[in-house]
Amino acid sequence: MKEIDARGLSCPAPVLLTKAAIEEEREGRLTIIVDNKASKENVVLFLESKNFGFSVTEKNGGFYITGEGSPGVDPAPELASSYDPSEETGKIIIMAATDRIGHGDDELGRKLMINFIKTLKEMGPSLWRLVFINGGVKLTVTGSEVLPDLQALEASRIKILVCGTCLTHFDLLDEKKVGETTNMLDIVTALQLADKVINI
């Protein structure tokens, strides 16, 4: 039985590790250890979506989630999503105009954005372009916590457009480490060619 120690990791990392164990390593029985209730709930929901039976034990300040099932089994009908990424033929652009998500608490907003960027690869081939404007360009420069994730996306042939005017405004032009420095005409053209635009 495989054991995944995800203590100290915030979402979506525990779920992604669980997903990899089930789908890539083809594990039918595994234990995931997390140290917070949010991660516990997210891992349990994921196991349910994969038709895995599970049990949760709390000990030593952590939650031990043991799941067992048949890898590759489709989700139960009531849990299955109507959206199938393999059927997506359109091109999706994600446009980030800030380095955080939502309003109310800036620290939380930054954590949410980091988690969002780290999870983008799960969109698969539907993700076509990433566009960073205004404060969003701060995610593409030296010191950004998501720089390795963005570089990995770029290496997988996802084009990243970074507003040159915005980089100049924040005096970050020389600090950009990922993406193509571009202008508003290129950004507007990309938006015209896209089938769907998601604004963050």
PDB file of C-alpha atoms in Angstrom:
ATOM      1  CA  MET A   1       0.000   0.000   0.000  1.00  0.00           C
ATOM      2  CA  LYS A   2       1.403   3.377  -1.021  1.00  0.00           C
ATOM      3  CA  GLU A   3       1.630   6.134   1.583  1.00  0.00           C
ATOM      4  CA  ILE A   4       1.619   9.814   0.620  1.00  0.00           C
ATOM      5  CA  ASP A   5       2.776  12.225   3.295  1.00  0.00           C
ATOM      6  CA  ALA A   6       1.244  15.562   2.319  1.00  0.00           C
ATOM      7  CA  ARG A   7       1.626  17.251   5.701  1.00  0.00           C
ATOM      8  CA  GLY A   8       2.716  20.851   5.387  1.00  0.00           C
ATOM      9  CA  LEU A   9       1.298  21.118   1.862  1.00  0.00           C
ATOM     10  CA  SER A  10      -1.608  23.363   0.999  1.00  0.00           C
ATOM     11  CA  CYS A  11      -4.279  22.621  -1.562  1.00  0.00           C
ATOM     12  CA  PRO A  12      -4.256  21.592  -4.326  1.00  0.00           C
ATOM     13  CA  ALA A  13      -0.961  19.729  -3.708  1.00  0.00           C
ATOM     14  CA  PRO A  14      -2.434  16.821  -1.629  1.00  0.00           C
ATOM     15  CA  VAL A  15      -5.135  16.196  -4.239  1.00  0.00           C
ATOM     16  CA  LEU A  16      -2.648  16.348  -7.107  1.00  0.00           C
ATOM     17  CA  LEU A  17      -0.367  13.859  -5.348  1.00  0.00           C
ATOM     18  CA  THR A  18      -3.335  11.555  -4.796  1.00  0.00           C
ATOM     19  CA  LYS A  19      -4.373  11.920  -8.428  1.00  0.00           C
ATOM     20  CA  ALA A  20      -0.868  11.032  -9.610  1.00  0.00           C
ATOM     21  CA  ALA A  21      -0.747   7.934  -7.405  1.00  0.00           C
ATOM     22  CA  ILE A  22      -4.061   6.695  -8.738  1.00  0.00           C
ATOM     23  CA  GLU A  23      -3.732   7.599 -12.412  1.00  0.00           C
ATOM     24  CA  GLU A  24       0.004   7.320 -13.064  1.00  0.00           C
ATOM     25  CA  GLU A  25       1.228   4.733 -10.587  1.00  0.00           C
ATOM     26  CA  ARG A  26      -2.029   2.768 -10.832  1.00  0.00           C
ATOM     27  CA  GLU A  27      -2.297   2.300  -7.069  1.00  0.00           C
ATOM     28  CA  GLY A  28      -5.531   0.676  -5.921  1.00  0.00           C
ATOM     29  CA  ARG A  29      -4.919   1.122  -2.196  1.00  0.00           C
ATOM     30  CA  LEU A  30      -3.195   4.076  -0.606  1.00  0.00           C
ATOM     31  CA  THR A  31      -3.000   6.257   2.486  1.00  0.00           C
ATOM     32  CA  ILE A  32      -2.751  10.038   2.303  1.00  0.00           C
ATOM     33  CA  ILE A  33      -1.626  11.972   5.379  1.00  0.00           C
ATOM     34  CA  VAL A  34      -2.628  15.635   5.683  1.00  0.00           C
ATOM     35  CA  ASP A  35      -2.511  18.083   8.571  1.00  0.00           C
ATOM     36  CA  ASN A  36      -5.524  20.335   7.948  1.00  0.00           C
ATOM     37  CA  LYS A  37      -9.255  19.883   7.500  1.00  0.00           C
ATOM     38  CA  ALA A  38      -9.441  21.621   4.112  1.00  0.00           C
ATOM     39  CA  SER A  39      -6.956  19.188   2.578  1.00  0.00           C
ATOM     40  CA  LYS A  40      -8.756  16.270   4.230  1.00  0.00           C
ATOM     41  CA  GLU A  41     -12.085  17.303   2.724  1.00  0.00           C
ATOM     42  CA  ASN A  42     -10.577  17.883  -0.734  1.00  0.00           C
ATOM     43  CA  VAL A  43      -8.804  14.514  -0.789  1.00  0.00           C
ATOM     44  CA  VAL A  44     -11.953  12.722   0.386  1.00  0.00           C
ATOM     45  CA  LEU A  45     -14.024  14.425  -2.338  1.00  0.00           C
ATOM     46  CA  PHE A  46     -11.474  13.416  -4.945  1.00  0.00           C
ATOM     47  CA  LEU A  47     -11.471   9.794  -3.786  1.00  0.00           C
ATOM     48  CA  GLU A  48     -15.264   9.774  -3.896  1.00  0.00           C
ATOM     49  CA  SER A  49     -15.183  11.116  -7.459  1.00  0.00           C
ATOM     50  CA  LYS A  50     -12.993   8.132  -8.407  1.00  0.00           C
ATOM     51  CA  ASN A  51     -15.321   5.600  -6.758  1.00  0.00           C
ATOM     52  CA  PHE A  52     -12.769   4.873  -4.035  1.00  0.00           C
ATOM     53  CA  GLY A  53     -13.958   3.703  -0.650  1.00  0.00           C
ATOM     54  CA  PHE A  54     -12.189   5.512   2.166  1.00  0.00           C
ATOM     55  CA  SER A  55     -11.757   5.815   5.902  1.00  0.00           C
ATOM     56  CA  VAL A  56     -10.324   8.708   7.904  1.00  0.00           C
ATOM     57  CA  THR A  57      -8.367   8.360  11.134  1.00  0.00           C
ATOM     58  CA  GLU A  58      -7.142  11.329  13.165  1.00  0.00           C
ATOM     59  CA  LYS A  59      -3.914  10.777  15.074  1.00  0.00           C
ATOM     60  CA  ASN A  60      -0.637  12.530  15.892  1.00  0.00           C
ATOM     61  CA  GLY A  61      -2.075  15.864  14.785  1.00  0.00           C
ATOM     62  CA  GLY A  62      -2.858  14.611  11.291  1.00  0.00           C
ATOM     63  CA  PHE A  63      -5.576  12.979   9.231  1.00  0.00           C
ATOM     64  CA  TYR A  64      -4.795   9.549   7.759  1.00  0.00           C
ATOM     65  CA  ILE A  65      -7.054   8.938   4.773  1.00  0.00           C
ATOM     66  CA  THR A  66      -7.017   5.371   3.481  1.00  0.00           C
ATOM     67  CA  GLY A  67      -8.577   4.846   0.077  1.00  0.00           C
ATOM     68  CA  GLU A  68      -9.210   1.658  -1.840  1.00  0.00           C
ATOM     69  CA  GLY A  69     -10.677   1.151  -5.265  1.00  0.00           C
ATOM     70  CA  SER A  70     -10.022   0.180  -8.876  1.00  0.00           C
ATOM     71  CA  PRO A  71      -7.882   2.709 -10.768  1.00  0.00           C
ATOM     72  CA  GLY A  72      -9.381   3.732 -14.056  1.00  0.00           C
ATOM     73  CA  VAL A  73     -12.988   3.179 -12.996  1.00  0.00           C
ATOM     74  CA  ASP A  74     -15.221   6.005 -14.126  1.00  0.00           C
ATOM     75  CA  PRO A  75     -16.754   8.222 -11.438  1.00  0.00           C
ATOM     76  CA  ALA A  76     -20.155   7.337 -10.074  1.00  0.00           C
ATOM     77  CA  PRO A  77     -22.905   8.879 -12.231  1.00  0.00           C
ATOM     78  CA  GLU A  78     -24.024  11.293  -9.530  1.00  0.00           C
ATOM     79  CA  LEU A  79     -20.439  12.558  -9.114  1.00  0.00           C
ATOM     80  CA  ALA A  80     -19.402  12.637 -12.750  1.00  0.00           C
ATOM     81  CA  SER A  81     -18.916  16.003 -14.394  1.00  0.00           C
ATOM     82  CA  SER A  82     -20.762  16.798 -17.613  1.00  0.00           C
ATOM     83  CA  TYR A  83     -17.598  18.436 -18.930  1.00  0.00           C
ATOM     84  CA  ASP A  84     -15.118  16.178 -20.687  1.00  0.00           C
ATOM     85  CA  PRO A  85     -11.823  17.954 -21.456  1.00  0.00           C
ATOM     86  CA  SER A  86     -11.129  15.468 -24.254  1.00  0.00           C
ATOM     87  CA  GLU A  87     -14.137  16.865 -26.107  1.00  0.00           C
ATOM     88  CA  GLU A  88     -12.893  20.435 -25.916  1.00  0.00           C
ATOM     89  CA  THR A  89     -11.837  21.685 -29.332  1.00  0.00           C
ATOM     90  CA  GLY A  90     -11.716  25.381 -28.533  1.00  0.00           C
ATOM     91  CA  LYS A  91      -8.846  27.558 -27.392  1.00  0.00           C
ATOM     92  CA  ILE A  92      -8.955  29.019 -23.884  1.00  0.00           C
ATOM     93  CA  ILE A  93      -7.094  32.131 -22.771  1.00  0.00           C
ATOM     94  CA  ILE A  94      -6.530  32.892 -19.106  1.00  0.00           C
ATOM     95  CA  MET A  95      -6.025  36.627 -18.584  1.00  0.00           C
ATOM     96  CA  ALA A  96      -4.572  37.625 -15.214  1.00  0.00           C
ATOM     97  CA  ALA A  97      -4.740  41.336 -14.391  1.00  0.00           C
ATOM     98  CA  THR A  98      -3.549  40.890 -10.808  1.00  0.00           C
ATOM     99  CA  ASP A  99      -1.207  38.755  -8.740  1.00  0.00           C
ATOM    100  CA  ARG A 100      -4.008  37.718  -6.380  1.00  0.00           C
ATOM    101  CA  ILE A 101      -7.557  36.397  -6.573  1.00  0.00           C
ATOM    102  CA  GLY A 102     -10.530  38.179  -5.025  1.00  0.00           C
ATOM    103  CA  HIS A 103     -10.863  40.930  -2.449  1.00  0.00           C
ATOM    104  CA  GLY A 104     -10.908  41.022   1.329  1.00  0.00           C
ATOM    105  CA  ASP A 105      -7.498  39.700   2.339  1.00  0.00           C
ATOM    106  CA  ASP A 106      -4.402  40.250   0.190  1.00  0.00           C
ATOM    107  CA  GLU A 107      -2.405  37.395   1.714  1.00  0.00           C
ATOM    108  CA  LEU A 108      -5.227  34.934   1.080  1.00  0.00           C
ATOM    109  CA  GLY A 109      -5.645  36.325  -2.432  1.00  0.00           C
ATOM    110  CA  ARG A 110      -1.980  35.687  -3.224  1.00  0.00           C
ATOM    111  CA  LYS A 111      -2.201  32.121  -1.889  1.00  0.00           C
ATOM    112  CA  LEU A 112      -5.279  31.482  -4.020  1.00  0.00           C
ATOM    113  CA  MET A 113      -3.500  32.768  -7.125  1.00  0.00           C
ATOM    114  CA  ILE A 114      -0.483  30.555  -6.436  1.00  0.00           C
ATOM    115  CA  ASN A 115      -2.761  27.526  -6.058  1.00  0.00           C
ATOM    116  CA  PHE A 116      -4.628  28.508  -9.231  1.00  0.00           C
ATOM    117  CA  ILE A 117      -1.456  28.764 -11.326  1.00  0.00           C
ATOM    118  CA  LYS A 118      -0.124  25.479  -9.943  1.00  0.00           C
ATOM    119  CA  THR A 119      -3.354  23.740 -10.950  1.00  0.00           C
ATOM    120  CA  LEU A 120      -3.613  25.160 -14.497  1.00  0.00           C
ATOM    121  CA  LYS A 121      -1.864  22.149 -16.035  1.00  0.00           C
ATOM    122  CA  GLU A 122      -4.967  20.125 -15.176  1.00  0.00           C
ATOM    123  CA  MET A 123      -6.789  21.989 -17.985  1.00  0.00           C
ATOM    124  CA  GLY A 124      -4.781  19.934 -20.458  1.00  0.00           C
ATOM    125  CA  PRO A 125      -4.798  20.848 -24.158  1.00  0.00           C
ATOM    126  CA  SER A 126      -7.698  23.264 -23.762  1.00  0.00           C
ATOM    127  CA  LEU A 127      -5.346  25.872 -22.284  1.00  0.00           C
ATOM    128  CA  TRP A 128      -3.999  27.886 -25.231  1.00  0.00           C
ATOM    129  CA  ARG A 129      -2.611  31.184 -23.926  1.00  0.00           C
ATOM    130  CA  LEU A 130      -1.809  32.916 -20.647  1.00  0.00           C
ATOM    131  CA  VAL A 131      -1.924  36.704 -20.674  1.00  0.00           C
ATOM    132  CA  PHE A 132      -0.521  38.814 -17.834  1.00  0.00           C
ATOM    133  CA  ILE A 133      -1.348  42.510 -17.595  1.00  0.00           C
ATOM    134  CA  ASN A 134      -1.227  45.180 -14.878  1.00  0.00           C
ATOM    135  CA  GLY A 135      -0.276  43.613 -11.506  1.00  0.00           C
ATOM    136  CA  GLY A 136      -0.430  40.144 -13.037  1.00  0.00           C
ATOM    137  CA  VAL A 137       2.998  40.686 -14.611  1.00  0.00           C
ATOM    138  CA  LYS A 138       4.512  40.369 -11.115  1.00  0.00           C
ATOM    139  CA  LEU A 139       3.888  36.619 -11.384  1.00  0.00           C
ATOM    140  CA  THR A 140       6.367  36.363 -14.270  1.00  0.00           C
ATOM    141  CA  VAL A 141       9.426  37.986 -12.695  1.00  0.00           C
ATOM    142  CA  THR A 142      12.350  37.019 -10.486  1.00  0.00           C
ATOM    143  CA  GLY A 143      11.167  35.884  -7.052  1.00  0.00           C
ATOM    144  CA  SER A 144       7.685  34.805  -8.149  1.00  0.00           C
ATOM    145  CA  GLU A 145       6.583  31.646  -6.320  1.00  0.00           C
ATOM    146  CA  VAL A 146       4.920  30.340  -9.474  1.00  0.00           C
ATOM    147  CA  LEU A 147       7.814  31.015 -11.839  1.00  0.00           C
ATOM    148  CA  PRO A 148       8.762  27.301 -12.139  1.00  0.00           C
ATOM    149  CA  ASP A 149       5.116  26.415 -12.837  1.00  0.00           C
ATOM    150  CA  LEU A 150       4.812  29.062 -15.547  1.00  0.00           C
ATOM    151  CA  GLN A 151       8.107  27.968 -17.098  1.00  0.00           C
ATOM    152  CA  ALA A 152       6.833  24.380 -17.168  1.00  0.00           C
ATOM    153  CA  LEU A 153       3.628  25.504 -18.886  1.00  0.00           C
ATOM    154  CA  GLU A 154       5.647  27.468 -21.423  1.00  0.00           C
ATOM    155  CA  ALA A 155       7.850  24.425 -22.050  1.00  0.00           C
ATOM    156  CA  SER A 156       4.682  22.460 -22.813  1.00  0.00           C
ATOM    157  CA  ARG A 157       3.976  24.891 -25.686  1.00  0.00           C
ATOM    158  CA  ILE A 158       1.493  27.150 -23.949  1.00  0.00           C
ATOM    159  CA  LYS A 159       2.245  30.676 -25.108  1.00  0.00           C
ATOM    160  CA  ILE A 160       2.572  33.259 -22.343  1.00  0.00           C
ATOM    161  CA  LEU A 161       2.072  36.922 -23.197  1.00  0.00           C
ATOM    162  CA  VAL A 162       3.343  39.563 -20.768  1.00  0.00           C
ATOM    163  CA  CYS A 163       2.389  43.229 -21.150  1.00  0.00           C
ATOM    164  CA  GLY A 164       5.528  45.271 -21.832  1.00  0.00           C
ATOM    165  CA  THR A 165       3.888  48.557 -20.810  1.00  0.00           C
ATOM    166  CA  CYS A 166       2.942  47.022 -17.473  1.00  0.00           C
ATOM    167  CA  LEU A 167       6.448  45.649 -16.867  1.00  0.00           C
ATOM    168  CA  THR A 168       7.873  49.079 -17.610  1.00  0.00           C
ATOM    169  CA  HIS A 169       5.370  50.774 -15.291  1.00  0.00           C
ATOM    170  CA  PHE A 170       6.444  48.561 -12.386  1.00  0.00           C
ATOM    171  CA  ASP A 171      10.125  48.820 -13.407  1.00  0.00           C
ATOM    172  CA  LEU A 172      10.234  45.031 -13.884  1.00  0.00           C
ATOM    173  CA  LEU A 173      11.176  44.748 -17.547  1.00  0.00           C
ATOM    174  CA  ASP A 174      14.636  43.359 -16.784  1.00  0.00           C
ATOM    175  CA  GLU A 175      13.241  40.995 -14.143  1.00  0.00           C
ATOM    176  CA  LYS A 176      10.873  39.051 -16.414  1.00  0.00           C
ATOM    177  CA  LYS A 177      11.862  35.369 -16.520  1.00  0.00           C
ATOM    178  CA  VAL A 178       9.062  33.737 -18.481  1.00  0.00           C
ATOM    179  CA  GLY A 179       6.821  34.581 -21.413  1.00  0.00           C
ATOM    180  CA  GLU A 180       6.978  36.914 -24.365  1.00  0.00           C
ATOM    181  CA  THR A 181       7.040  40.653 -23.750  1.00  0.00           C
ATOM    182  CA  THR A 182       4.219  41.931 -25.886  1.00  0.00           C
ATOM    183  CA  ASN A 183       1.878  44.852 -26.619  1.00  0.00           C
ATOM    184  CA  MET A 184      -1.833  45.435 -26.459  1.00  0.00           C
ATOM    185  CA  LEU A 185      -2.335  44.775 -30.173  1.00  0.00           C
ATOM    186  CA  ASP A 186      -0.962  41.251 -29.808  1.00  0.00           C
ATOM    187  CA  ILE A 187      -3.112  40.705 -26.715  1.00  0.00           C
ATOM    188  CA  VAL A 188      -6.278  41.926 -28.465  1.00  0.00           C
ATOM    189  CA  THR A 189      -5.499  39.747 -31.489  1.00  0.00           C
ATOM    190  CA  ALA A 190      -5.101  36.700 -29.241  1.00  0.00           C
ATOM    191  CA  LEU A 191      -8.418  37.479 -27.559  1.00  0.00           C
ATOM    192  CA  GLN A 192     -10.094  37.652 -30.976  1.00  0.00           C
ATOM    193  CA  LEU A 193      -8.731  34.242 -31.934  1.00  0.00           C
ATOM    194  CA  ALA A 194      -9.679  32.568 -28.662  1.00  0.00           C
ATOM    195  CA  ASP A 195     -12.896  30.593 -28.251  1.00  0.00           C
ATOM    196  CA  LYS A 196     -13.099  31.385 -24.547  1.00  0.00           C
ATOM    197  CA  VAL A 197     -11.499  33.981 -22.262  1.00  0.00           C
ATOM    198  CA  ILE A 198     -11.286  33.538 -18.495  1.00  0.00           C
ATOM    199  CA  ASN A 199     -10.496  36.725 -16.581  1.00  0.00           C
ATOM    200  CA  ILE A 200      -8.789  36.509 -13.189  1.00  0.00           C
TER     201      ILE A 200
END
